[in-house]
Coordinates of C-alpha atoms in Angstrom, one line a residue:
X18 CA -15.5 -23.6 -20.1
X19 CA -16.2 -20.2 -21.7
X20 CA -18.0 -19.1 -18.6
X21 CA -15.1 -20.2 -16.4
X22 CA -12.7 -18.1 -18.5
X23 CA -15.0 -15.1 -18.3
X24 CA -15.4 -15.6 -14.5
X25 CA -11.6 -15.8 -14.0
X26 CA -11.0 -12.7 -16.1
X27 CA -13.6 -10.8 -14.2
X28 CA -12.4 -11.8 -10.8
X29 CA -8.7 -11.1 -11.6
X30 CA -9.1 -8.1 -13.9
X31 CA -6.3 -6.0 -12.3
X32 CA -3.7 -8.9 -12.3
X33 CA -4.1 -9.4 -16.0
X34 CA -4.3 -5.6 -16.6
X35 CA -1.0 -5.2 -14.8
X36 CA 0.6 -8.0 -16.8
X37 CA -0.6 -6.4 -20.1
X38 CA 0.5 -2.9 -19.0
X39 CA 4.0 -4.3 -18.2
X40 CA 4.3 -6.1 -21.5
X41 CA 3.1 -2.9 -23.3
X42 CA 5.9 -0.8 -21.7
X43 CA 8.4 -3.6 -22.2
X44 CA 7.6 -3.4 -25.9
X45 CA 7.6 0.4 -26.0
X46 CA 10.9 0.8 -24.0
X47 CA 12.7 -2.1 -25.7
X48 CA 12.7 -4.0 -22.4
X49 CA 14.2 -1.2 -20.4
X50 CA 11.4 -1.3 -17.8
X51 CA 12.3 -4.9 -17.1
X52 CA 16.0 -4.3 -16.6
X53 CA 17.2 -5.5 -13.2
X54 CA 18.3 -2.0 -12.0
X55 CA 14.9 -0.6 -13.1
X56 CA 13.0 -3.3 -11.2
X57 CA 15.0 -2.4 -8.1
X58 CA 14.2 1.3 -8.7
X59 CA 10.5 0.5 -9.0
X60 CA 10.5 -1.2 -5.6
X61 CA 12.4 1.7 -4.0
X62 CA 10.3 4.4 -5.6
X63 CA 6.9 2.8 -4.7
X64 CA 7.7 1.5 -1.3
X65 CA 5.9 4.4 0.4
X66 CA 2.9 3.9 -1.8
X67 CA 2.4 0.3 -0.7
X68 CA 2.8 1.2 3.0
X69 CA 0.4 4.1 2.8
X70 CA -2.1 2.2 0.7
X71 CA -2.3 -0.7 3.2
X72 CA -3.3 1.8 5.9
X73 CA -5.6 3.7 3.6
X74 CA -7.5 0.5 2.8
X75 CA -8.7 0.1 6.4
X76 CA -10.1 3.7 6.3
X77 CA -11.8 3.1 3.0
X78 CA -13.3 -0.2 4.2
X79 CA -15.2 1.6 7.0
X80 CA -17.5 3.3 4.4
X81 CA -15.4 4.9 1.7
X82 CA -13.7 7.2 4.1
X83 CA -10.2 8.5 3.3
X84 CA -7.3 10.2 5.1
X85 CA -6.1 13.4 3.4
X86 CA -3.4 14.1 6.0
X87 CA -1.0 11.2 5.4
X88 CA 1.3 13.3 3.1
X89 CA 1.6 16.0 5.8
X90 CA 2.2 13.3 8.5
X91 CA 5.0 11.9 6.4
X92 CA 6.6 15.4 6.1
X93 CA 6.2 16.1 9.9
X94 CA 7.6 12.7 11.0
X95 CA 10.5 13.0 8.5
X96 CA 11.2 16.5 9.9
X97 CA 11.3 15.2 13.5
X98 CA 13.5 12.3 12.5
X99 CA 15.9 14.7 10.7
X100 CA 16.0 17.0 13.7
X101 CA 16.7 14.2 16.2
X102 CA 19.2 12.2 14.1
X103 CA 21.0 14.8 12.2
X104 CA 20.8 17.9 14.4
X105 CA 20.8 16.4 17.9
X106 CA 22.5 13.1 17.1
X107 CA 19.9 11.0 19.0
X108 CA 20.3 7.2 18.8
X109 CA 18.6 6.1 15.5
X110 CA 16.6 3.3 17.2
X111 CA 15.3 5.6 19.9
X112 CA 14.4 8.1 17.2
X113 CA 12.5 5.5 15.3
X114 CA 10.5 4.6 18.5
X115 CA 9.8 8.3 19.2
X116 CA 8.7 8.9 15.6
X117 CA 6.3 5.9 15.6
X118 CA 5.0 7.0 19.0
X119 CA 4.3 10.6 17.7
X120 CA 2.6 9.1 14.6
X121 CA 0.3 7.0 16.9
X122 CA -0.6 10.2 18.9
X123 CA -1.4 12.0 15.7
X124 CA -3.7 9.1 14.6
X125 CA -5.3 9.1 18.1
X126 CA -6.0 12.8 17.9
X127 CA -7.7 12.6 14.5
X128 CA -9.4 9.3 15.3
X129 CA -10.9 10.8 18.5
X130 CA -12.8 13.5 16.5
X131 CA -13.8 11.1 13.8
X132 CA -14.9 8.1 15.9
X133 CA -16.3 9.7 19.1
X134 CA -17.3 13.2 18.1
X135 CA -18.4 12.0 14.7
X136 CA -16.9 14.9 12.7
X137 CA -16.7 13.7 9.0
X138 CA -13.3 12.1 8.2
X139 CA -12.9 14.4 5.2
X140 CA -13.0 17.5 7.4
X141 CA -10.8 16.2 10.2
X142 CA -8.1 14.9 7.9
X143 CA -8.3 18.0 5.6
X144 CA -7.6 20.0 8.8
X145 CA -4.8 17.6 9.6
X146 CA -3.3 18.0 6.2
X147 CA -2.9 21.8 6.9
X148 CA -2.0 21.5 10.6
X149 CA 0.8 18.8 10.3
X150 CA 2.3 20.4 7.2
X151 CA 2.4 23.8 9.0
X152 CA 4.1 22.2 12.1
X153 CA 6.6 20.4 9.8
X154 CA 7.6 23.7 8.2
X155 CA 8.1 25.2 11.7
X156 CA 10.3 22.3 12.7
X157 CA 12.3 22.5 9.6
X158 CA 12.3 26.4 9.6
X159 CA 11.8 26.1 5.8
X160 CA 15.1 24.3 5.3
X161 CA 16.1 20.8 4.2
X162 CA 17.9 18.7 6.8
X163 CA 20.7 16.3 5.4
X164 CA 22.6 14.1 5.2
X165 CA 21.5 11.2 7.4
X166 CA 24.2 8.9 8.9
X167 CA 25.1 5.8 6.9
X168 CA 24.0 3.4 9.6
X169 CA 20.5 4.8 9.4
X170 CA 20.4 4.7 5.6
X171 CA 21.6 1.1 5.7
X172 CA 18.4 0.0 7.6
X173 CA 16.3 0.7 4.5
X174 CA 18.7 1.0 1.6
X175 CA 21.0 -2.1 2.0
X176 CA 20.7 -5.5 0.3
X177 CA 21.0 -9.1 1.6
X178 CA 24.6 -10.0 1.0
X179 CA 24.3 -12.7 -1.6
X180 CA 22.3 -11.6 -4.7
X181 CA 21.2 -15.2 -5.4
X182 CA 19.2 -15.1 -2.2
X183 CA 16.5 -13.2 -4.0
X184 CA 15.9 -16.1 -6.3
X185 CA 15.8 -18.6 -3.5
X186 CA 13.4 -16.5 -1.5
X187 CA 11.2 -16.2 -4.6
X188 CA 11.0 -20.0 -5.0
X189 CA 10.2 -20.4 -1.3
X190 CA 7.4 -17.9 -1.5
X191 CA 6.0 -19.5 -4.6
X192 CA 5.9 -23.0 -3.0
X193 CA 4.3 -21.4 0.1
X194 CA 1.6 -19.8 -2.0
X195 CA 0.8 -23.2 -3.6
X196 CA 0.5 -24.9 -0.2
X197 CA -1.6 -22.1 1.1
X198 CA -4.0 -22.3 -1.8
X199 CA -4.6 -26.1 -1.3
X200 CA -4.9 -25.7 2.4
X201 CA -7.5 -23.0 2.1
X202 CA -9.5 -25.1 -0.4
X203 CA -9.3 -28.1 1.9
X204 CA -10.5 -26.1 4.9
X205 CA -13.4 -24.7 2.9
X206 CA -14.4 -28.1 1.7
X207 CA -14.3 -29.6 5.2
X208 CA -16.6 -26.8 6.4
X209 CA -18.8 -27.3 3.3
X210 CA -18.2 -23.7 2.1
X211 CA -18.5 -22.8 -1.5
X212 CA -15.2 -23.4 -3.3
X213 CA -14.2 -21.7 -6.5
X214 CA -13.0 -23.3 -9.7
X215 CA -9.7 -25.1 -9.3
X216 CA -8.7 -24.1 -12.8
X217 CA -9.5 -20.5 -12.1
X218 CA -7.5 -20.4 -8.8
X219 CA -4.6 -22.2 -10.4
X220 CA -4.5 -19.7 -13.3
X221 CA -4.5 -16.8 -11.0
X222 CA -1.8 -18.4 -8.8
X223 CA 0.3 -19.2 -11.9
X224 CA 0.3 -15.6 -13.0
X225 CA 1.3 -14.4 -9.5
X226 CA 4.1 -17.0 -9.2
X227 CA 5.4 -16.1 -12.6
X228 CA 5.6 -12.4 -11.6
X229 CA 7.3 -13.3 -8.3
X230 CA 9.9 -15.6 -9.9
X231 CA 10.5 -13.0 -12.6
X232 CA 11.1 -10.2 -10.1
X233 CA 13.3 -12.5 -8.0
X234 CA 15.4 -13.5 -11.0
X235 CA 15.8 -9.8 -12.0
X236 CA 16.8 -8.8 -8.5
X237 CA 19.4 -11.7 -8.4
X238 CA 20.9 -10.2 -11.5
X239 CA 21.5 -6.8 -9.8
X240 CA 22.4 -6.4 -6.1
X241 CA 20.0 -9.0 -4.6
X242 CA 17.2 -8.7 -2.2
X243 CA 16.6 -5.1 -1.0
X244 CA 15.9 -4.6 2.8
X245 CA 13.0 -2.4 1.9
X246 CA 11.3 -5.3 0.1
X247 CA 11.6 -7.4 3.2
X248 CA 9.9 -4.7 5.2
X249 CA 7.1 -4.4 2.6
X250 CA 6.6 -8.2 2.6
X251 CA 6.3 -8.2 6.4
X252 CA 3.8 -5.3 6.4
X253 CA 1.7 -6.9 3.6
X254 CA 1.7 -10.3 5.2
X255 CA 0.7 -9.1 8.6
X256 CA -2.1 -6.9 7.4
X257 CA -3.4 -9.5 4.9
X258 CA -3.7 -12.0 7.7
X259 CA -5.2 -9.4 10.0
X260 CA -7.9 -8.3 7.6
X261 CA -8.8 -11.8 6.3
X262 CA -8.2 -14.2 9.2
X263 CA -9.0 -12.3 12.4
X264 CA -12.3 -11.3 13.9
X265 CA -11.1 -7.7 14.5
X266 CA -10.0 -7.5 10.9
X267 CA -13.4 -8.5 9.6
X268 CA -15.0 -5.7 11.7
X269 CA -13.8 -3.2 9.1
X270 CA -15.8 -5.0 6.4
X271 CA -18.8 -5.3 8.6
X272 CA -18.9 -1.6 9.4
X273 CA -18.4 -0.6 5.8
X274 CA -21.0 -3.0 4.6
X275 CA -23.7 -1.9 7.1
X276 CA -22.7 0.2 10.1
X277 CA -26.1 0.0 11.8
X278 CA -26.3 -3.8 11.5
X279 CA -22.7 -4.1 12.7
X280 CA -23.5 -2.0 15.8
X281 CA -26.6 -4.1 16.5
X282 CA -24.6 -7.3 16.3
X283 CA -22.3 -6.0 19.2
X284 CA -19.4 -4.5 17.3
X285 CA -18.0 -1.3 18.8
X286 CA -18.1 0.7 15.6
X287 CA -16.5 3.8 17.2
X288 CA -13.4 1.8 18.1
X289 CA -13.2 0.4 14.5
X290 CA -13.1 4.0 13.2
X291 CA -10.6 5.0 15.8
X292 CA -8.2 2.1 15.2
X293 CA -8.4 2.7 11.4
X294 CA -7.1 6.2 11.7
X295 CA -4.5 5.4 14.4
X296 CA -3.2 2.7 12.2
X297 CA -3.1 5.0 9.2
X298 CA -1.0 7.5 11.0
X299 CA 1.3 4.8 12.3
X300 CA 1.9 3.5 8.8
X301 CA 2.4 7.1 7.6
X302 CA 5.2 7.3 10.2
X303 CA 6.8 4.1 8.8
X304 CA 6.6 5.5 5.3
X305 CA 8.2 8.8 6.5
X306 CA 11.2 6.8 8.0
X307 CA 11.5 5.0 4.7
X308 CA 11.3 8.2 2.6
X309 CA 14.0 10.1 4.5
X310 CA 16.3 7.2 4.2
X311 CA 15.7 6.9 0.4
X312 CA 16.1 10.7 -0.2
X313 CA 18.8 11.1 2.5
X314 CA 17.0 14.3 3.6
X315 CA 14.0 15.7 5.4
X316 CA 12.5 18.4 3.1
X317 CA 9.6 20.8 3.5
X318 CA 8.1 19.5 0.3
X319 CA 8.2 15.8 1.4
X320 CA 5.0 13.9 1.2
X321 CA 3.3 16.2 -1.3
X322 CA 0.4 14.3 -2.9
X323 CA 1.3 11.0 -1.2
X324 CA -2.3 10.7 -0.1
X325 CA -3.5 10.8 -3.7
X326 CA -1.1 7.9 -4.6
X327 CA -2.4 5.8 -1.7
X328 CA -6.1 6.5 -2.5
X329 CA -5.6 5.8 -6.2
X330 CA -3.8 2.5 -5.5
X331 CA -6.7 1.4 -3.3
X332 CA -9.4 2.1 -5.8
X333 CA -7.4 0.7 -8.7
X334 CA -6.7 -2.4 -6.6
X335 CA -10.4 -3.1 -6.2
X336 CA -11.5 -1.2 -3.0
X337 CA -15.1 0.0 -3.2
X338 CA -15.8 3.7 -3.1
X339 CA -18.7 2.8 -0.8
X340 CA -16.6 0.8 1.7
X341 CA -16.8 -2.9 2.8
X342 CA -14.9 -4.2 -0.2
X343 CA -11.2 -4.5 -0.8
X344 CA -8.2 -6.7 0.0
X345 CA -4.5 -6.1 0.9
X346 CA -3.2 -8.1 -2.1
X347 CA -5.5 -6.0 -4.4
X348 CA -4.2 -2.8 -3.0
X349 CA -0.6 -4.0 -3.5
X350 CA -1.4 -4.8 -7.1
X351 CA -3.0 -1.3 -7.5
X352 CA 0.2 0.3 -6.1
X353 CA 2.4 -1.7 -8.5
X354 CA 0.1 -0.8 -11.4
X355 CA 0.5 2.9 -10.5
X356 CA 4.3 2.4 -10.2
X357 CA 4.6 0.7 -13.5
X358 CA 2.5 3.3 -15.2
X359 CA 4.6 6.1 -13.8
X360 CA 7.9 4.4 -14.5
X361 CA 6.9 3.3 -18.0
X362 CA 5.7 6.8 -19.1
X363 CA 8.9 8.4 -17.6
X364 CA 11.2 6.0 -19.6
X365 CA 9.2 6.7 -22.7
X366 CA 9.7 10.4 -22.2
X367 CA 6.1 11.3 -21.9
X368 CA 5.5 14.9 -20.7
X369 CA 4.8 15.1 -16.9
X370 CA 1.5 16.9 -17.5
X371 CA 0.3 14.1 -19.8
X372 CA 1.3 11.6 -17.1
X373 CA -1.0 13.3 -14.6
X374 CA -3.8 13.2 -17.1
X375 CA -3.4 9.5 -17.8
X376 CA -3.3 8.7 -14.0
X377 CA -6.5 10.7 -13.5
X378 CA -8.2 8.8 -16.3
X379 CA -7.1 5.4 -14.9
X380 CA -8.4 6.3 -11.5
X381 CA -11.7 7.5 -12.8
X382 CA -12.1 4.3 -14.9
X383 CA -11.4 2.2 -11.8
X384 CA -14.1 3.9 -9.8
X385 CA -16.6 3.8 -12.8
X386 CA -16.0 0.1 -13.1
X387 CA -16.7 -0.3 -9.4
X388 CA -19.9 1.7 -9.5
X389 CA -21.3 0.1 -12.7
X390 CA -20.5 -3.4 -11.3
X391 CA -22.4 -2.7 -8.2
X392 CA -25.4 -1.5 -10.1
X393 CA -25.4 -4.6 -12.3
X394 CA -25.4 -6.8 -9.1
X395 CA -28.4 -4.9 -7.7

């Protein structure tokens, strides 16, 4: 039994760390961090991190590669959206399509050099970070564009009409997770795959459900279910299914685990790299549309250090610095962990410089944990 508890703790370290961190800040802030309005703020403030981290994970899976240009892409797409919607009064839905299309083109441009010319991703995306930021400043002429029309802001900032809907949705999701767990176990047993401890999986699920129900209850006490949370849920669900249940999704793990072996087995590794960076730019465009709605402006400083938040969330959420390891749920937990850490320290009034230092230490600790664990396994 002792070994089972140890295995559960080791496998779900970040979930329990997140719970402990939240309880610590709840104690230090007299419960302010768990106030309904603050829970809502946490979701709004960290929505872009979750979106970017999901895309960044696919890049990291291919071999520990990263995309340094995402913050600049967010700034550029936001600038284009501002020009089209505010300055030229273009239809908001047409603008969204144009912005997403430009994001895909940016990803294709960078992906071409990385996948087919084999220029290191670090160099290509570092160049992109400078290039796209420069173009964004030219588009904005160094000025901030605002305000955006209310019907655009409503797409990302509104709430489902009835606040109690949040609690109902939370219960439905919880029941769905239980059914999925038992279905997955049943499928594995039928195929005679190795099945983990039922107690371990149940403990993990119980913690996740408790968090979901707690957040749902808090949201129902405020304005209800935010539209941005629905968008995040859709993105996370789609990419979680893609990376874990589809053949193309598993290619990222294969390439990151051993690119030569993946190529010999018939996987088009060039296309895997290409798709990873096209997808990253596409999600950066989605994050840009979310950010301009949240801030109600397109500014020259938008997207600054966003790539660092996304990369940090991935590594804290269990992605390997060597590639081939990481999950979408883990990345989401990493993003929430970073959000709680930032929000908790801000409420406590900790100096911004110390906040950066703490975040740096946490990120380093996560990577050290990954490297040491790998050495022990070898």
